[in-house]
Amino acid sequence: MNRRALLVLIASTTLTGAGMLAFGPLAHGQIGDFAKQERGRQLVAAGDCVACHTAPDGKPFAGNRAIETPFGTIYSANITPDAETGLGAWTEAQFYRAMHEGIASDGRRLYPAFPYPWFTKATREDVDDIRAYLRTLEPVRSVQRANEFPWPLNHRIAMAGWNGLFFTPGEFKPDKNRSTEWNRGAYLVEGLAHCGACHTPKDVFGADKTSQSYQGSEVQNWFAPNLTGDSRTGLGGWSEQDIVSLLKAGHNDRTTVYGPMAEVVKDSTSKMTDADLKAIAVYLKSLPASPADTPAAPAGNVMSAGKNIYLDQCSACHQLGGDGVKNIFPSLKGSAAVQSRLPLSVVRLILNGGHPASGPGSPNALSMPSFGWKLSDNQVAAVATYIRNAWGNTADPVSATDVKDLRQRVEAVNGAY
Amino acid sequence: MAQRLPSVDVLLVGFGWTGAIMAQELTEAGHDVLALERGSWRDTGTDFAPSFIQDELRYRYHGHLFEQTAQETLTFRNTPDQTALPMRRLGSFLPGTGVGGSILHWNGQAFRFLPYDFEIRRQTAARYGEAMIPADMTLQDWGVTYDELEPHYMRWEELCGIAGQAGNVKGQKLPGGNPFEGQRSKPYPTPPMKQTYGPALFGEAAGSLKLHPFPCPSGNMSQAYTNPLGVSMAPCTYCGFCEKFGCGNYSKASVQTTILPVLMQNKNFTLRTECEVTRINLDASGTHATGVTYVDAHGNEFEQPAELVIVCAYILHNVHLLMTSGIGTKYDPATGQGTLGKNYCYQLTPSVDVFFEDKVLNPFVGAGALGMIVDDWNGDNFDHTGLGFIHGGYIAAYMTTGRPIETELLPEGTPKWGAKWKQAFVKNYLTSMSISLMGAVMPNKVNYLDLDPTYRDVYGRPLMRMTYDFKQNELKLQDFALGKMADIAKAMHPREIKKSPRGPHYDIVPYQSTHNTGGAVMGVSRRESVVNRYLQHWDVSNLFVVGASAFPHNSGYNPTGTVSALALWAAEAIRSQYLKHPGPLVQS
Ligand SMILES: Cc1cc2nc3c(=O)[nH]c(=O)nc-3n(C[C@H](O)[C@H](O)[C@H](O)COP(=O)(O)OP(=O)(O)OC[C@H]3O[C@@H](n4cnc5c(N)ncnc54)[C@H](O)[C@@H]3O)c2cc1C
Ligand code: SF4
């Protein structure tokens, strides 16, 4: 092997890289902006911009990922600095207006699938830093596809009405009575990290039910769990460190992340600084518990059927007592995800299985196998009901109809097994 | 015409166990590595999940994870005067195909060889005189010592989380371990597995005979374990579907459970599956590999240039590829000249079945490496004077499985079918077990590999021809060992025992073990070996050949510990010496 050739190659790419930044025709940033761009890079990670702005197999940030909303399909924008099809021609002020008010450079209103109701909380300085970072990306030519919306939502003017009803622009206002760390956490959670976009239930207009903030919600046929202080279905029993570990590595001693959140961990939270993750944990731990509910009791015969299925199919990994194996197989006992208000994630994992998050610091990727081809709707309902009510767990029973319904909805998106 | 692709730094032929080791070691050191694997991508949750892997018919008998003889096979004969015929069904050995190779469906019996093995010729002659080595036994030293390999054995055990009880740490003898083992730098990374009733009875009996029983070092996890790369494995459930199956519980060391999750995140690693290498290409001088030719799943042919080629395709394919690429000098059994194909060895595995009247052993609670071992008659751990053979083997009482189709231990005189067969099956299923020998096989002048003159593979290349039989050394060792095994069996106070010897001629049909060795052996000189002590080809210095093909003889243990230690040892030489100064690492 010719190591010298390799070194020369590395050296020359570094030089052209730097050359482009300083003098190239697309000289968006100046060398001295490095600190600003680096801050921007971290904020872009916190905002998980790459997730929505990258199509499967597409170039990062070049847009055109289809985003399913309850109202229709939206295609994300190209946010690389391409002058024609990306943000290349946008001024700092235009970019801030988009982030702050949800209005594009040409004055069109953006749909709130672009989470400007959260991004509005970001400070002007942070938004400028984000732009500075985005302008260091390789410009990619990629024309945004037209959204697939039914009338009247295809008229963007409709968004003016929506905004009037549900959207108040305004940067985050720190709470003087709270610690700097809490405020930092609140700023991220309420703002760039836009946690509520998934974890807060929505009304028929797709707007947050603010009275139920962070109490968990349905997203793409998964259930984004309750993040409030409820000790059964929320984070009440979790330590700050549990939250940090989960966001950093995709798993902790208690549980493992699957579904859309696995992507969030991979692209966003695993790349955030430990200090920011800690701040998020501090803020989340301060959320008051959601009001207690009283789940219905499961039928005895369903529980005994579920127990037998559990012994045969699940106990090898999750163990007889449901406590799993630390950091390897998630515990079902005491699990908030298992006892969640809606059983979507549990049932869906049993039906389809899933691949967890994994990142450089946590290479483990122990997937959950699928059982949908093997267990009937009744059997899935029984075992789901069992794990939601065994070992001290309590949650509403799952019916065969719930399972059938979810099976059909997931198959409609993913195809049959 | 093959399409020519851009050149790569390091090219691996085959992505099984040694391929993964090489890929990890070389990407970690910053090199760009491309692996070409003939089989498909495989992932625990999708391809061998616990929801369906316990399918004996599909995996054991239809060989779902094994290589397919319609794609690649070899011809076989016992002796050079016979005509070899193609092996149309796998039998005696079961090599794998696909990401992870054969270690995906291995047992996990995880041994080191003895210091004696690496200097077998010198030490045998020193203790018993040259006359102890028959003229037709092509016995030779390996060119590397146990002490040189020790850190690499250790690294392998740590990667795989091997569960065991050490017997000799830094010269200190430890109770419950193997007192005969070479000196270890550290204990095993995890404690031994819990033994079930059968192996425990064997251990007691062996102890009563003043032997030294110890638990089999195991690649089935005795507890949760996280390896130095940060990859975790879960505790074994003793499900009994190890050997010939993938583990759905992430409990058995394999490429998927130890290295792959990290490797797939390394940006300088590329894996191309369903790409079968058909030839290693040389330049006009014949001393430099320019890359390989491969065929993808659509039948398209590509030429992949590379600076360094490492062959990790399992012993049989390593040797075949060298032969069909015309690299090295073919071994000629008539003259003893040439090296490529010589010293093909296998394993000798007779057993003694033990039947109890009243002891319920529950064989369905099992694991691939669950068992107790005695090493008192392995290697040169005992005096061979007057015995007429050298080396030996370990004696084991394994409880690997109670799978219903395969598990059939029946006493002498049981009919092969009908009501009497059924009665005997029911009576003995829960109350019988087997004691087996992992017998060493010494190289012989007329046990070798070459190309078949008649039969060809799907690419039109001649099939490899295997000429192999048990020789006097093996048959005498077998007689001796069966006596010792019967002694232990009797000390377990059974109702009856049954000896099941192998041979006298080797039969390629019944399954015995996937422990093929030799054919591209390592050694101290180019006159007697294909690769040098670093597994570098003597004639083509940018070609390394990794795997049990390098073993000059086969020891009385399972091979993968030594296969792995040699791979790690070669990887270190490539990292620290070869890539800094490409060229021969040993002057001949
Ligand atoms: C049933 C069974 C039980 C076993 N039990 C034990 C045990 O308990 N203890 C023990 O020590 N060992 C055991 N082994 C042996 C162990 O599996 C092997 O020693 C080990 O896998 C060898 O590693 P390798 O890299 O040399 O070959 P492999 O792991 O087989 O990898 C070779 C890879 O190369 C690929 N390949 C081959 N030819 C080509 C080509 N031309 N182009 C591209 N790719 C190619 C193959 O598809 C394969 O993936 C067992 C094996 C089997 C089959
Ligand atoms: S016996 Fe243990 S290691 Fe083997 S397949 Fe079963 S769980 Fe896996």
PDB file of N, CA and C in Angstrom, chain B residues 508-576:
ATOM      1  N   ILE B 508     -16.670 -39.890   4.296  1.00  0.00           N
ATOM      2  CA  ILE B 508     -17.010 -38.466   4.155  1.00  0.00           C
ATOM      3  C   ILE B 508     -18.519 -38.210   4.308  1.00  0.00           C
ATOM      4  N   VAL B 509     -19.311 -39.265   4.496  1.00  0.00           N
ATOM      5  CA  VAL B 509     -20.762 -39.083   4.551  1.00  0.00           C
ATOM      6  C   VAL B 509     -21.284 -38.617   5.913  1.00  0.00           C
ATOM      7  N   PRO B 510     -21.021 -39.336   7.021  1.00  0.00           N
ATOM      8  CA  PRO B 510     -21.625 -38.871   8.282  1.00  0.00           C
ATOM      9  C   PRO B 510     -20.929 -37.622   8.810  1.00  0.00           C
ATOM     10  N   TYR B 511     -21.697 -36.766   9.435  1.00  0.00           N
ATOM     11  CA  TYR B 511     -21.137 -35.550  10.017  1.00  0.00           C
ATOM     12  C   TYR B 511     -20.137 -35.904  11.115  1.00  0.00           C
ATOM     13  N   GLN B 512     -18.975 -35.279  11.096  1.00  0.00           N
ATOM     14  CA  GLN B 512     -17.998 -35.480  12.164  1.00  0.00           C
ATOM     15  C   GLN B 512     -17.586 -34.148  12.775  1.00  0.00           C
ATOM     16  N   SER B 513     -16.959 -33.285  11.963  1.00  0.00           N
ATOM     17  CA  SER B 513     -16.632 -31.944  12.476  1.00  0.00           C
ATOM     18  C   SER B 513     -16.155 -31.100  11.305  1.00  0.00           C
ATOM     19  N   THR B 514     -16.350 -29.782  11.418  1.00  0.00           N
ATOM     20  CA  THR B 514     -15.877 -28.887  10.360  1.00  0.00           C
ATOM     21  C   THR B 514     -14.495 -28.374  10.760  1.00  0.00           C
ATOM     22  N   HIS B 515     -13.590 -29.332  10.933  1.00  0.00           N
ATOM     23  CA  HIS B 515     -12.232 -29.002  11.365  1.00  0.00           C
ATOM     24  C   HIS B 515     -11.255 -29.490  10.305  1.00  0.00           C
ATOM     25  N   ASN B 516     -11.404 -28.983   9.088  1.00  0.00           N
ATOM     26  CA  ASN B 516     -10.462 -29.297   8.017  1.00  0.00           C
ATOM     27  C   ASN B 516      -9.243 -28.405   8.212  1.00  0.00           C
ATOM     28  N   THR B 517      -8.068 -28.939   7.977  1.00  0.00           N
ATOM     29  CA  THR B 517      -6.865 -28.112   8.161  1.00  0.00           C
ATOM     30  C   THR B 517      -5.821 -28.414   7.079  1.00  0.00           C
ATOM     31  N   GLY B 518      -4.897 -27.466   6.890  1.00  0.00           N
ATOM     32  CA  GLY B 518      -3.734 -27.666   6.032  1.00  0.00           C
ATOM     33  C   GLY B 518      -3.955 -27.300   4.583  1.00  0.00           C
ATOM     34  N   GLY B 519      -2.973 -27.643   3.764  1.00  0.00           N
ATOM     35  CA  GLY B 519      -3.077 -27.392   2.331  1.00  0.00           C
ATOM     36  C   GLY B 519      -2.330 -26.140   1.893  1.00  0.00           C
ATOM     37  N   ALA B 520      -2.278 -25.127   2.764  1.00  0.00           N
ATOM     38  CA  ALA B 520      -1.466 -23.928   2.468  1.00  0.00           C
ATOM     39  C   ALA B 520      -0.722 -23.611   3.770  1.00  0.00           C
ATOM     40  N   VAL B 521       0.132 -24.548   4.182  1.00  0.00           N
ATOM     41  CA  VAL B 521       0.645 -24.526   5.548  1.00  0.00           C
ATOM     42  C   VAL B 521       1.741 -23.481   5.753  1.00  0.00           C
ATOM     43  N   MET B 522       1.891 -23.100   7.022  1.00  0.00           N
ATOM     44  CA  MET B 522       2.923 -22.146   7.409  1.00  0.00           C
ATOM     45  C   MET B 522       4.159 -22.918   7.836  1.00  0.00           C
ATOM     46  N   GLY B 523       5.287 -22.232   7.840  1.00  0.00           N
ATOM     47  CA  GLY B 523       6.499 -22.914   8.268  1.00  0.00           C
ATOM     48  C   GLY B 523       7.706 -22.012   8.185  1.00  0.00           C
ATOM     49  N   VAL B 524       8.873 -22.619   8.462  1.00  0.00           N
ATOM     50  CA  VAL B 524      10.092 -21.820   8.550  1.00  0.00           C
ATOM     51  C   VAL B 524      10.776 -21.646   7.203  1.00  0.00           C
ATOM     52  N   SER B 525      10.454 -22.484   6.221  1.00  0.00           N
ATOM     53  CA  SER B 525      11.138 -22.313   4.936  1.00  0.00           C
ATOM     54  C   SER B 525      10.184 -22.499   3.778  1.00  0.00           C
ATOM     55  N   ARG B 526      10.490 -21.873   2.657  1.00  0.00           N
ATOM     56  CA  ARG B 526       9.631 -21.992   1.480  1.00  0.00           C
ATOM     57  C   ARG B 526       9.666 -23.408   0.910  1.00  0.00           C
ATOM     58  N   ARG B 527      10.690 -24.171   1.266  1.00  0.00           N
ATOM     59  CA  ARG B 527      10.777 -25.548   0.785  1.00  0.00           C
ATOM     60  C   ARG B 527       9.631 -26.400   1.355  1.00  0.00           C
ATOM     61  N   GLU B 528       9.254 -26.119   2.590  1.00  0.00           N
ATOM     62  CA  GLU B 528       8.248 -26.986   3.204  1.00  0.00           C
ATOM     63  C   GLU B 528       6.918 -26.308   3.516  1.00  0.00           C
ATOM     64  N   SER B 529       6.760 -25.034   3.149  1.00  0.00           N
ATOM     65  CA  SER B 529       5.484 -24.377   3.461  1.00  0.00           C
ATOM     66  C   SER B 529       5.074 -23.388   2.378  1.00  0.00           C
ATOM     67  N   VAL B 530       3.797 -23.055   2.364  1.00  0.00           N
ATOM     68  CA  VAL B 530       3.238 -22.141   1.361  1.00  0.00           C
ATOM     69  C   VAL B 530       3.347 -20.699   1.847  1.00  0.00           C
ATOM     70  N   VAL B 531       3.125 -20.517   3.178  1.00  0.00           N
ATOM     71  CA  VAL B 531       3.195 -19.165   3.744  1.00  0.00           C
ATOM     72  C   VAL B 531       4.225 -19.148   4.873  1.00  0.00           C
ATOM     73  N   ASN B 532       4.757 -17.957   5.130  1.00  0.00           N
ATOM     74  CA  ASN B 532       5.752 -17.848   6.199  1.00  0.00           C
ATOM     75  C   ASN B 532       5.059 -17.712   7.555  1.00  0.00           C
ATOM     76  N   ARG B 533       5.822 -17.450   8.592  1.00  0.00           N
ATOM     77  CA  ARG B 533       5.259 -17.439   9.948  1.00  0.00           C
ATOM     78  C   ARG B 533       4.204 -16.346  10.141  1.00  0.00           C
ATOM     79  N   TYR B 534       4.137 -15.381   9.220  1.00  0.00           N
ATOM     80  CA  TYR B 534       3.104 -14.341   9.308  1.00  0.00           C
ATOM     81  C   TYR B 534       1.951 -14.599   8.330  1.00  0.00           C
ATOM     82  N   LEU B 535       1.879 -15.787   7.807  1.00  0.00           N
ATOM     83  CA  LEU B 535       0.843 -16.189   6.843  1.00  0.00           C
ATOM     84  C   LEU B 535       0.966 -15.437   5.519  1.00  0.00           C
ATOM     85  N   GLN B 536       2.164 -14.925   5.264  1.00  0.00           N
ATOM     86  CA  GLN B 536       2.435 -14.226   4.001  1.00  0.00           C
ATOM     87  C   GLN B 536       2.948 -15.242   2.985  1.00  0.00           C
ATOM     88  N   HIS B 537       2.435 -15.151   1.777  1.00  0.00           N
ATOM     89  CA  HIS B 537       2.854 -16.114   0.757  1.00  0.00           C
ATOM     90  C   HIS B 537       4.347 -15.939   0.451  1.00  0.00           C
ATOM     91  N   TRP B 538       5.053 -17.061   0.397  1.00  0.00           N
ATOM     92  CA  TRP B 538       6.511 -16.973   0.168  1.00  0.00           C
ATOM     93  C   TRP B 538       6.831 -16.349  -1.185  1.00  0.00           C
ATOM     94  N   ASP B 539       6.003 -16.645  -2.197  1.00  0.00           N
ATOM     95  CA  ASP B 539       6.340 -16.181  -3.551  1.00  0.00           C
ATOM     96  C   ASP B 539       5.720 -14.821  -3.875  1.00  0.00           C
ATOM     97  N   VAL B 540       4.571 -14.531  -3.254  1.00  0.00           N
ATOM     98  CA  VAL B 540       3.828 -13.311  -3.596  1.00  0.00           C
ATOM     99  C   VAL B 540       3.652 -12.517  -2.301  1.00  0.00           C
ATOM    100  N   SER B 541       4.502 -11.519  -2.101  1.00  0.00           N
ATOM    101  CA  SER B 541       4.555 -10.932  -0.757  1.00  0.00           C
ATOM    102  C   SER B 541       3.353 -10.046  -0.436  1.00  0.00           C
ATOM    103  N   ASN B 542       2.583  -9.628  -1.435  1.00  0.00           N
ATOM    104  CA  ASN B 542       1.375  -8.859  -1.091  1.00  0.00           C
ATOM    105  C   ASN B 542       0.135  -9.742  -1.070  1.00  0.00           C
ATOM    106  N   LEU B 543       0.343 -11.013  -0.725  1.00  0.00           N
ATOM    107  CA  LEU B 543      -0.763 -11.967  -0.582  1.00  0.00           C
ATOM    108  C   LEU B 543      -0.607 -12.698   0.757  1.00  0.00           C
ATOM    109  N   PHE B 544      -1.652 -12.622   1.588  1.00  0.00           N
ATOM    110  CA  PHE B 544      -1.665 -13.357   2.858  1.00  0.00           C
ATOM    111  C   PHE B 544      -2.796 -14.376   2.796  1.00  0.00           C
ATOM    112  N   VAL B 545      -2.571 -15.541   3.389  1.00  0.00           N
ATOM    113  CA  VAL B 545      -3.585 -16.604   3.349  1.00  0.00           C
ATOM    114  C   VAL B 545      -3.894 -17.001   4.792  1.00  0.00           C
ATOM    115  N   VAL B 546      -5.108 -16.670   5.244  1.00  0.00           N
ATOM    116  CA  VAL B 546      -5.448 -16.751   6.667  1.00  0.00           C
ATOM    117  C   VAL B 546      -6.497 -17.839   6.892  1.00  0.00           C
ATOM    118  N   GLY B 547      -6.296 -18.633   7.924  1.00  0.00           N
ATOM    119  CA  GLY B 547      -7.277 -19.675   8.251  1.00  0.00           C
ATOM    120  C   GLY B 547      -6.565 -20.960   8.624  1.00  0.00           C
ATOM    121  N   ALA B 548      -7.358 -22.016   8.841  1.00  0.00           N
ATOM    122  CA  ALA B 548      -6.779 -23.297   9.252  1.00  0.00           C
ATOM    123  C   ALA B 548      -5.993 -23.942   8.120  1.00  0.00           C
ATOM    124  N   SER B 549      -6.037 -23.362   6.916  1.00  0.00           N
ATOM    125  CA  SER B 549      -5.189 -23.839   5.822  1.00  0.00           C
ATOM    126  C   SER B 549      -3.719 -23.764   6.218  1.00  0.00           C
ATOM    127  N   ALA B 550      -3.410 -22.897   7.191  1.00  0.00           N
ATOM    128  CA  ALA B 550      -2.013 -22.721   7.589  1.00  0.00           C
ATOM    129  C   ALA B 550      -1.526 -23.787   8.571  1.00  0.00           C
ATOM    130  N   PHE B 551      -2.428 -24.597   9.128  1.00  0.00           N
ATOM    131  CA  PHE B 551      -2.001 -25.571  10.150  1.00  0.00           C
ATOM    132  C   PHE B 551      -1.163 -26.686   9.510  1.00  0.00           C
ATOM    133  N   PRO B 552       0.068 -26.903   9.944  1.00  0.00           N
ATOM    134  CA  PRO B 552       0.836 -28.028   9.409  1.00  0.00           C
ATOM    135  C   PRO B 552       0.345 -29.395   9.906  1.00  0.00           C
ATOM    136  N   HIS B 553      -0.374 -29.437  11.026  1.00  0.00           N
ATOM    137  CA  HIS B 553      -1.056 -30.666  11.442  1.00  0.00           C
ATOM    138  C   HIS B 553      -2.301 -30.222  12.198  1.00  0.00           C
ATOM    139  N   ASN B 554      -3.201 -31.150  12.519  1.00  0.00           N
ATOM    140  CA  ASN B 554      -4.352 -30.746  13.332  1.00  0.00           C
ATOM    141  C   ASN B 554      -4.216 -31.323  14.725  1.00  0.00           C
ATOM    142  N   SER B 555      -4.439 -30.466  15.704  1.00  0.00           N
ATOM    143  CA  SER B 555      -4.238 -30.832  17.099  1.00  0.00           C
ATOM    144  C   SER B 555      -5.475 -31.520  17.671  1.00  0.00           C
ATOM    145  N   GLY B 556      -5.390 -31.873  18.948  1.00  0.00           N
ATOM    146  CA  GLY B 556      -6.506 -32.545  19.615  1.00  0.00           C
ATOM    147  C   GLY B 556      -7.488 -31.574  20.223  1.00  0.00           C
ATOM    148  N   TYR B 557      -7.759 -30.489  19.488  1.00  0.00           N
ATOM    149  CA  TYR B 557      -8.697 -29.456  19.934  1.00  0.00           C
ATOM    150  C   TYR B 557      -9.459 -28.925  18.729  1.00  0.00           C
ATOM    151  N   ASN B 558     -10.545 -28.197  18.998  1.00  0.00           N
ATOM    152  CA  ASN B 558     -11.233 -27.463  17.938  1.00  0.00           C
ATOM    153  C   ASN B 558     -10.305 -26.334  17.451  1.00  0.00           C
ATOM    154  N   PRO B 559     -10.433 -25.957  16.200  1.00  0.00           N
ATOM    155  CA  PRO B 559      -9.399 -25.101  15.602  1.00  0.00           C
ATOM    156  C   PRO B 559      -9.537 -23.591  15.787  1.00  0.00           C
ATOM    157  N   THR B 560     -10.730 -23.081  16.087  1.00  0.00           N
ATOM    158  CA  THR B 560     -10.964 -21.648  15.863  1.00  0.00           C
ATOM    159  C   THR B 560     -10.144 -20.737  16.772  1.00  0.00           C
ATOM    160  N   GLY B 561      -9.820 -21.198  17.991  1.00  0.00           N
ATOM    161  CA  GLY B 561      -8.947 -20.391  18.852  1.00  0.00           C
ATOM    162  C   GLY B 561      -7.628 -20.119  18.156  1.00  0.00           C
ATOM    163  N   THR B 562      -7.072 -21.159  17.582  1.00  0.00           N
ATOM    164  CA  THR B 562      -5.772 -21.012  16.929  1.00  0.00           C
ATOM    165  C   THR B 562      -5.898 -20.291  15.591  1.00  0.00           C
ATOM    166  N   VAL B 563      -6.985 -20.558  14.874  1.00  0.00           N
ATOM    167  CA  VAL B 563      -7.258 -19.807  13.632  1.00  0.00           C
ATOM    168  C   VAL B 563      -7.290 -18.304  13.955  1.00  0.00           C
ATOM    169  N   SER B 564      -7.949 -17.955  15.037  1.00  0.00           N
ATOM    170  CA  SER B 564      -8.114 -16.546  15.404  1.00  0.00           C
ATOM    171  C   SER B 564      -6.798 -15.935  15.870  1.00  0.00           C
ATOM    172  N   ALA B 565      -6.073 -16.679  16.718  1.00  0.00           N
ATOM    173  CA  ALA B 565      -4.801 -16.142  17.215  1.00  0.00           C
ATOM    174  C   ALA B 565      -3.848 -15.904  16.054  1.00  0.00           C
ATOM    175  N   LEU B 566      -3.824 -16.826  15.096  1.00  0.00           N
ATOM    176  CA  LEU B 566      -2.948 -16.650  13.926  1.00  0.00           C
ATOM    177  C   LEU B 566      -3.388 -15.452  13.092  1.00  0.00           C
ATOM    178  N   ALA B 567      -4.712 -15.260  12.955  1.00  0.00           N
ATOM    179  CA  ALA B 567      -5.213 -14.121  12.170  1.00  0.00           C
ATOM    180  C   ALA B 567      -4.799 -12.805  12.839  1.00  0.00           C
ATOM    181  N   LEU B 568      -4.935 -12.748  14.163  1.00  0.00           N
ATOM    182  CA  LEU B 568      -4.580 -11.517  14.880  1.00  0.00           C
ATOM    183  C   LEU B 568      -3.076 -11.282  14.839  1.00  0.00           C
ATOM    184  N   TRP B 569      -2.328 -12.354  14.916  1.00  0.00           N
ATOM    185  CA  TRP B 569      -0.859 -12.272  14.827  1.00  0.00           C
ATOM    186  C   TRP B 569      -0.439 -11.777  13.444  1.00  0.00           C
ATOM    187  N   ALA B 570      -1.081 -12.291  12.400  1.00  0.00           N
ATOM    188  CA  ALA B 570      -0.777 -11.838  11.045  1.00  0.00           C
ATOM    189  C   ALA B 570      -1.201 -10.377  10.871  1.00  0.00           C
ATOM    190  N   ALA B 571      -2.375 -10.034  11.436  1.00  0.00           N
ATOM    191  CA  ALA B 571      -2.868  -8.655  11.299  1.00  0.00           C
ATOM    192  C   ALA B 571      -1.880  -7.689  11.944  1.00  0.00           C
ATOM    193  N   GLU B 572      -1.337  -8.084  13.091  1.00  0.00           N
ATOM    194  CA  GLU B 572      -0.373  -7.193  13.745  1.00  0.00           C
ATOM    195  C   GLU B 572       0.872  -7.014  12.890  1.00  0.00           C
ATOM    196  N   ALA B 573       1.329  -8.117  12.274  1.00  0.00           N
ATOM    197  CA  ALA B 573       2.518  -8.021  11.412  1.00  0.00           C
ATOM    198  C   ALA B 573       2.214  -7.124  10.205  1.00  0.00           C
ATOM    199  N   ILE B 574       1.010  -7.233   9.677  1.00  0.00           N
ATOM    200  CA  ILE B 574       0.654  -6.399   8.522  1.00  0.00           C
ATOM    201  C   ILE B 574       0.613  -4.926   8.937  1.00  0.00           C
ATOM    202  N   ARG B 575      -0.020  -4.680  10.082  1.00  0.00           N
ATOM    203  CA  ARG B 575      -0.121  -3.290  10.566  1.00  0.00           C
ATOM    204  C   ARG B 575       1.241  -2.693  10.876  1.00  0.00           C
ATOM    205  N   SER B 576       2.014  -3.435  11.672  1.00  0.00           N
ATOM    206  CA  SER B 576       3.211  -2.801  12.235  1.00  0.00           C
ATOM    207  C   SER B 576       4.435  -2.971  11.348  1.00  0.00           C
TER     208      SER B 576
END
